[in-house]
PDB file of C-alpha atoms and ligand atoms in Angstrom:
ATOM      1  CA  MET O 421      -4.566 -13.269   0.269  1.00  0.00           C
ATOM      2  CA  HIS O 422      -0.861 -13.092   1.873  1.00  0.00           C
ATOM      3  CA  GLN O 423       0.549 -10.125   3.126  1.00  0.00           C
ATOM      4  CA  LEU O 424       4.200  -8.909   1.368  1.00  0.00           C
ATOM      5  CA  LEU O 425       6.233  -6.339   2.589  1.00  0.00           C
ATOM      6  CA  VAL O 426       9.050  -5.657   0.427  1.00  0.00           C
ATOM      7  CA  LEU O 427      11.726  -3.358   1.815  1.00  0.00           C
ATOM      8  CA  HIS O 428      13.970  -0.966  -0.438  1.00  0.00           C
ATOM      9  CA  GLY O 429      17.024   0.339   0.997  1.00  0.00           C
ATOM     10  CA  PRO O 430      19.311   2.909  -0.072  1.00  0.00           C
ATOM     11  CA  ASN O 431      19.837   4.744  -2.914  1.00  0.00           C
ATOM     12  CA  LEU O 432      17.091   2.199  -4.471  1.00  0.00           C
ATOM     13  CA  ASN O 433      15.244   4.968  -4.169  1.00  0.00           C
ATOM     14  CA  LEU O 434      17.783   6.842  -7.669  1.00  0.00           C
ATOM     15  CA  LEU O 435      16.510   3.411  -9.729  1.00  0.00           C
ATOM     16  CA  GLY O 436      16.424   4.234 -13.307  1.00  0.00           C
ATOM     17  CA  SER O 437      19.097   7.086 -13.051  1.00  0.00           C
ATOM     18  CA  ARG O 438      21.609   5.333 -10.539  1.00  0.00           C
ATOM     19  CA  GLU O 439      24.168   2.886 -12.464  1.00  0.00           C
ATOM     20  CA  THR O 440      21.630   2.221 -15.110  1.00  0.00           C
ATOM     21  CA  SER O 441      24.334  -0.616 -16.673  1.00  0.00           C
ATOM     22  CA  ILE O 442      23.860  -2.429 -13.591  1.00  0.00           C
ATOM     23  CA  TYR O 443      20.445  -1.329 -12.224  1.00  0.00           C
ATOM     24  CA  GLY O 444      18.675  -0.490 -15.307  1.00  0.00           C
ATOM     25  CA  ALA O 445      16.564   2.452 -16.838  1.00  0.00           C
ATOM     26  CA  GLY O 446      13.532   0.987 -15.304  1.00  0.00           C
ATOM     27  CA  SER O 447      12.571   3.484 -11.858  1.00  0.00           C
ATOM     28  CA  LEU O 448      11.424   1.944  -8.881  1.00  0.00           C
ATOM     29  CA  GLU O 449       7.845   3.636  -9.494  1.00  0.00           C
ATOM     30  CA  GLU O 450       7.843   1.654 -11.608  1.00  0.00           C
ATOM     31  CA  LEU O 451       9.372  -1.272  -9.817  1.00  0.00           C
ATOM     32  CA  ASP O 452       7.268  -0.605  -7.078  1.00  0.00           C
ATOM     33  CA  ARG O 453       3.888  -1.169  -9.624  1.00  0.00           C
ATOM     34  CA  LYS O 454       5.005  -4.254 -11.356  1.00  0.00           C
ATOM     35  CA  LEU O 455       6.023  -5.693  -7.253  1.00  0.00           C
ATOM     36  CA  VAL O 456       2.333  -5.465  -7.339  1.00  0.00           C
ATOM     37  CA  GLU O 457       0.219  -6.816 -10.219  1.00  0.00           C
ATOM     38  CA  TRP O 458       3.574 -10.023  -9.524  1.00  0.00           C
ATOM     39  CA  GLY O 459       1.589  -9.986  -6.134  1.00  0.00           C
ATOM     40  CA  LYS O 460      -1.606 -10.321  -7.573  1.00  0.00           C
ATOM     41  CA  SER O 461      -0.747 -13.170 -10.211  1.00  0.00           C
ATOM     42  CA  ALA O 462       0.668 -14.935  -7.094  1.00  0.00           C
ATOM     43  CA  GLY O 463      -2.268 -14.641  -4.872  1.00  0.00           C
ATOM     44  CA  ALA O 464      -0.407 -12.066  -2.305  1.00  0.00           C
ATOM     45  CA  GLU O 465      -1.361  -8.850  -1.580  1.00  0.00           C
ATOM     46  CA  VAL O 466       1.917  -6.540  -1.824  1.00  0.00           C
ATOM     47  CA  THR O 467       3.388  -2.920   0.053  1.00  0.00           C
ATOM     48  CA  ALA O 468       6.318  -1.687  -0.706  1.00  0.00           C
ATOM     49  CA  ARG O 469       8.338   0.892   0.995  1.00  0.00           C
ATOM     50  CA  GLN O 470      11.447   2.697   0.455  1.00  0.00           C
ATOM     51  CA  SER O 471      14.284   4.285   3.281  1.00  0.00           C
ATOM     52  CA  ASN O 472      17.637   5.086   2.528  1.00  0.00           C
ATOM     53  CA  ALA O 473      17.797   5.263   6.513  1.00  0.00           C
ATOM     54  CA  GLU O 474      18.481   2.161   8.892  1.00  0.00           C
ATOM     55  CA  ALA O 475      17.190   2.696  11.237  1.00  0.00           C
ATOM     56  CA  ASP O 476      13.864   3.130   9.088  1.00  0.00           C
ATOM     57  CA  LEU O 477      14.579  -0.186   7.980  1.00  0.00           C
ATOM     58  CA  ILE O 478      14.820  -1.747  10.960  1.00  0.00           C
ATOM     59  CA  GLN O 479      11.758  -0.378  12.784  1.00  0.00           C
ATOM     60  CA  TRP O 480       9.436  -1.713   9.267  1.00  0.00           C
ATOM     61  CA  ILE O 481      11.337  -5.344  10.170  1.00  0.00           C
ATOM     62  CA  GLN O 482      10.352  -5.357  13.650  1.00  0.00           C
ATOM     63  CA  GLU O 483       7.332  -4.080  12.969  1.00  0.00           C
ATOM     64  CA  ALA O 484       6.400  -6.572  10.090  1.00  0.00           C
ATOM     65  CA  PRO O 485       4.490  -9.627  12.446  1.00  0.00           C
ATOM     66  CA  SER O 486       1.239  -7.999  12.875  1.00  0.00           C
ATOM     67  CA  ARG O 487       0.603  -6.247   9.631  1.00  0.00           C
ATOM     68  CA  TYR O 488       2.373  -9.374   7.034  1.00  0.00           C
ATOM     69  CA  ASP O 489       3.572 -13.009   6.477  1.00  0.00           C
ATOM     70  CA  ALA O 490       7.739 -12.652   4.913  1.00  0.00           C
ATOM     71  CA  ILE O 491       9.778  -9.557   3.718  1.00  0.00           C
ATOM     72  CA  VAL O 492      11.244  -9.397   1.229  1.00  0.00           C
ATOM     73  CA  LEU O 493      14.376  -7.309   1.620  1.00  0.00           C
ATOM     74  CA  ASN O 494      17.084  -5.252  -0.893  1.00  0.00           C
ATOM     75  CA  PRO O 495      19.326  -4.009   1.940  1.00  0.00           C
ATOM     76  CA  GLY O 496      21.350  -2.007  -0.521  1.00  0.00           C
ATOM     77  CA  ALA O 497      24.816  -1.086   1.029  1.00  0.00           C
ATOM     78  CA  PHE O 498      23.431  -2.513   4.134  1.00  0.00           C
ATOM     79  CA  THR O 499      23.394  -6.106   3.046  1.00  0.00           C
ATOM     80  CA  HIS O 500      27.780  -5.494   3.432  1.00  0.00           C
ATOM     81  CA  THR O 501      27.332  -3.222   6.671  1.00  0.00           C
ATOM     82  CA  SER O 502      24.996  -3.801   8.987  1.00  0.00           C
ATOM     83  CA  ILE O 503      24.595  -6.208  11.762  1.00  0.00           C
ATOM     84  CA  ALA O 504      21.870  -4.550  12.904  1.00  0.00           C
ATOM     85  CA  ILE O 505      19.839  -5.446   9.808  1.00  0.00           C
ATOM     86  CA  ARG O 506      20.678  -8.468  10.748  1.00  0.00           C
ATOM     87  CA  ASP O 507      19.649  -8.779  13.904  1.00  0.00           C
ATOM     88  CA  ALA O 508      16.379  -7.100  13.215  1.00  0.00           C
ATOM     89  CA  ILE O 509      15.739  -9.850  10.975  1.00  0.00           C
ATOM     90  CA  ALA O 510      16.522 -12.787  13.552  1.00  0.00           C
ATOM     91  CA  SER O 511      14.166 -11.203  15.686  1.00  0.00           C
ATOM     92  CA  VAL O 512      11.590 -12.184  14.169  1.00  0.00           C
ATOM     93  CA  PRO O 513       9.201 -14.379  13.796  1.00  0.00           C
ATOM     94  CA  THR O 514       8.629 -12.668  10.212  1.00  0.00           C
ATOM     95  CA  PRO O 515      10.356 -15.298   6.594  1.00  0.00           C
ATOM     96  CA  THR O 516      12.515 -12.806   5.546  1.00  0.00           C
ATOM     97  CA  ILE O 517      13.535 -13.555   1.415  1.00  0.00           C
ATOM     98  CA  GLU O 518      16.897 -11.441   0.154  1.00  0.00           C
ATOM     99  CA  VAL O 519      16.404 -10.101  -3.590  1.00  0.00           C
ATOM    100  CA  HIS O 520      19.742  -7.867  -5.271  1.00  0.00           C
ATOM    101  CA  LEU O 521      19.147  -6.178  -8.711  1.00  0.00           C
ATOM    102  CA  SER O 522      22.582  -7.611  -9.683  1.00  0.00           C
ATOM    103  CA  ASN O 523      25.076 -10.301  -9.103  1.00  0.00           C
ATOM    104  CA  ILE O 524      26.078  -9.732  -5.647  1.00  0.00           C
ATOM    105  CA  TYR O 525      29.235 -11.851  -6.364  1.00  0.00           C
ATOM    106  CA  ALA O 526      29.838 -10.883  -9.863  1.00  0.00           C
ATOM    107  CA  ARG O 527      31.269  -7.198  -8.194  1.00  0.00           C
ATOM    108  CA  GLU O 528      33.721  -5.823  -6.096  1.00  0.00           C
ATOM    109  CA  GLU O 529      34.698  -8.312  -3.502  1.00  0.00           C
ATOM    110  CA  PHE O 530      33.330  -6.285  -0.385  1.00  0.00           C
ATOM    111  CA  ARG O 531      30.594  -7.110  -2.176  1.00  0.00           C
ATOM    112  CA  ARG O 532      30.332 -10.920  -1.588  1.00  0.00           C
ATOM    113  CA  HIS O 533      29.306 -10.898   2.235  1.00  0.00           C
ATOM    114  CA  SER O 534      26.302 -10.524   2.877  1.00  0.00           C
ATOM    115  CA  TYR O 535      24.697 -10.141   7.030  1.00  0.00           C
ATOM    116  CA  ALA O 536      21.308 -10.402   6.199  1.00  0.00           C
ATOM    117  CA  ALA O 537      21.985 -13.613   4.865  1.00  0.00           C
ATOM    118  CA  ALA O 538      22.851 -16.111   6.929  1.00  0.00           C
ATOM    119  CA  VAL O 539      19.114 -15.128   8.752  1.00  0.00           C
ATOM    120  CA  THR O 540      17.021 -15.483   5.809  1.00  0.00           C
ATOM    121  CA  ILE O 541      15.424 -18.084   3.928  1.00  0.00           C
ATOM    122  CA  GLY O 542      17.249 -17.846   1.171  1.00  0.00           C
ATOM    123  CA  GLN O 543      18.868 -15.185  -1.090  1.00  0.00           C
ATOM    124  CA  ILE O 544      18.260 -14.008  -5.042  1.00  0.00           C
ATOM    125  CA  SER O 545      20.458 -12.048  -6.244  1.00  0.00           C
ATOM    126  CA  GLY O 546      21.561 -10.757 -10.556  1.00  0.00           C
ATOM    127  CA  PHE O 547      18.079 -11.024 -12.023  1.00  0.00           C
ATOM    128  CA  GLY O 548      16.962  -7.182 -12.390  1.00  0.00           C
ATOM    129  CA  PRO O 549      13.503  -6.257 -11.109  1.00  0.00           C
ATOM    130  CA  TYR O 550      13.126 -10.167 -12.468  1.00  0.00           C
ATOM    131  CA  SER O 551      14.767 -11.165  -8.641  1.00  0.00           C
ATOM    132  CA  TYR O 552      11.796  -9.358  -6.310  1.00  0.00           C
ATOM    133  CA  CYS O 553       9.683 -11.689  -8.374  1.00  0.00           C
ATOM    134  CA  LEU O 554      11.860 -14.373  -7.602  1.00  0.00           C
ATOM    135  CA  GLY O 555      11.513 -13.239  -3.937  1.00  0.00           C
ATOM    136  CA  ILE O 556       7.827 -12.474  -3.887  1.00  0.00           C
ATOM    137  CA  ARG O 557       7.216 -16.394  -5.104  1.00  0.00           C
ATOM    138  CA  ALA O 558      10.032 -17.927  -3.239  1.00  0.00           C
ATOM    139  CA  ALA O 559       8.165 -16.080  -0.032  1.00  0.00           C
ATOM    140  CA  ILE O 560       4.479 -17.417  -0.489  1.00  0.00           C
ATOM    141  CA  GLN O 561       6.446 -20.745  -1.624  1.00  0.00           C
ATOM    142  CA  THR O 562       7.652 -20.859   2.323  1.00  0.00           C
ATOM    143  CA  LEU O 563       4.536 -19.246   3.479  1.00  0.00           C
ATOM    144  CA  LYS O 564       2.179 -22.237   1.632  1.00  0.00           C
ATOM    145  CA  GLY O 565       5.118 -25.050   2.967  1.00  0.00           C
ATOM    146  CA  GLU O 566       4.924 -22.886   6.487  1.00  0.00           C
ATOM    147  CA  GLU O 567       0.461 -23.887   6.140  1.00  0.00           C
ATOM    148  CA  THR O 568       1.200 -27.068   4.984  1.00  0.00           C
ATOM    149  CA  GLU O 569       3.334 -28.606   7.959  1.00  0.00           C
TER     150      GLU O 569
HETATM  151  C1  DQA Z1000      21.997  -3.827  -4.357  1.00  0.00           C
HETATM  152  C2  DQA Z1000      23.947  -4.219  -4.644  1.00  0.00           C
HETATM  153  C3  DQA Z1000      24.230  -3.712  -3.564  1.00  0.00           C
HETATM  154  O1  DQA Z1000      25.439  -4.283  -3.848  1.00  0.00           O
HETATM  155  C4  DQA Z1000      24.354  -2.028  -3.385  1.00  0.00           C
HETATM  156  O2  DQA Z1000      24.982  -1.665  -2.692  1.00  0.00           O
HETATM  157  C5  DQA Z1000      22.969  -1.588  -3.556  1.00  0.00           C
HETATM  158  C6  DQA Z1000      21.914  -1.923  -4.039  1.00  0.00           C
HETATM  159  C7  DQA Z1000      20.896  -4.452  -5.631  1.00  0.00           C
HETATM  160  O3  DQA Z1000      20.072  -4.301  -5.496  1.00  0.00           O
HETATM  161  O4  DQA Z1000      22.041  -5.576  -6.490  1.00  0.00           O
HETATM  162  O5  DQA Z1000      22.360  -0.878  -3.092  1.00  0.00           O
HETATM  163  O6  DQA Z1000      21.607  -4.503  -3.211  1.00  0.00           O
END
């Protein structure tokens, strides 16, 4: 069974109360339960973590290769600011898929650039919680592709 690490960045702990017209009414706990279910039905075990601290996210990305086959990452606002997270992704062999609840290209100009995007397998943006489901599927597909290479 593939081991997937889902990382949620800053302010995603406030899902359900934060800007609900953009991010929806569901809580992070509800989302994390769905992630585990989506993983199971796709043949993967999902571990989800959230932090508001850039250092935690970097640490978890660095540690991922010893325990996880792929990372599904929503860097939150660090998407648009963090070269350090970008470098962490580039520093590990673990394939990373970038996901966003909202469509970052349909919002403010400053959200249109992602430092992470160039070092991820790909980016999924704008499908609400379903972005993570697609991210999990994309991660598994990537791993299957690696297995048949
Ligand atoms: C987000 C989009 C970011 O621009 C924002 O800072 C977030 C959430 C999303 O999931 O849509 O915190 O990553």
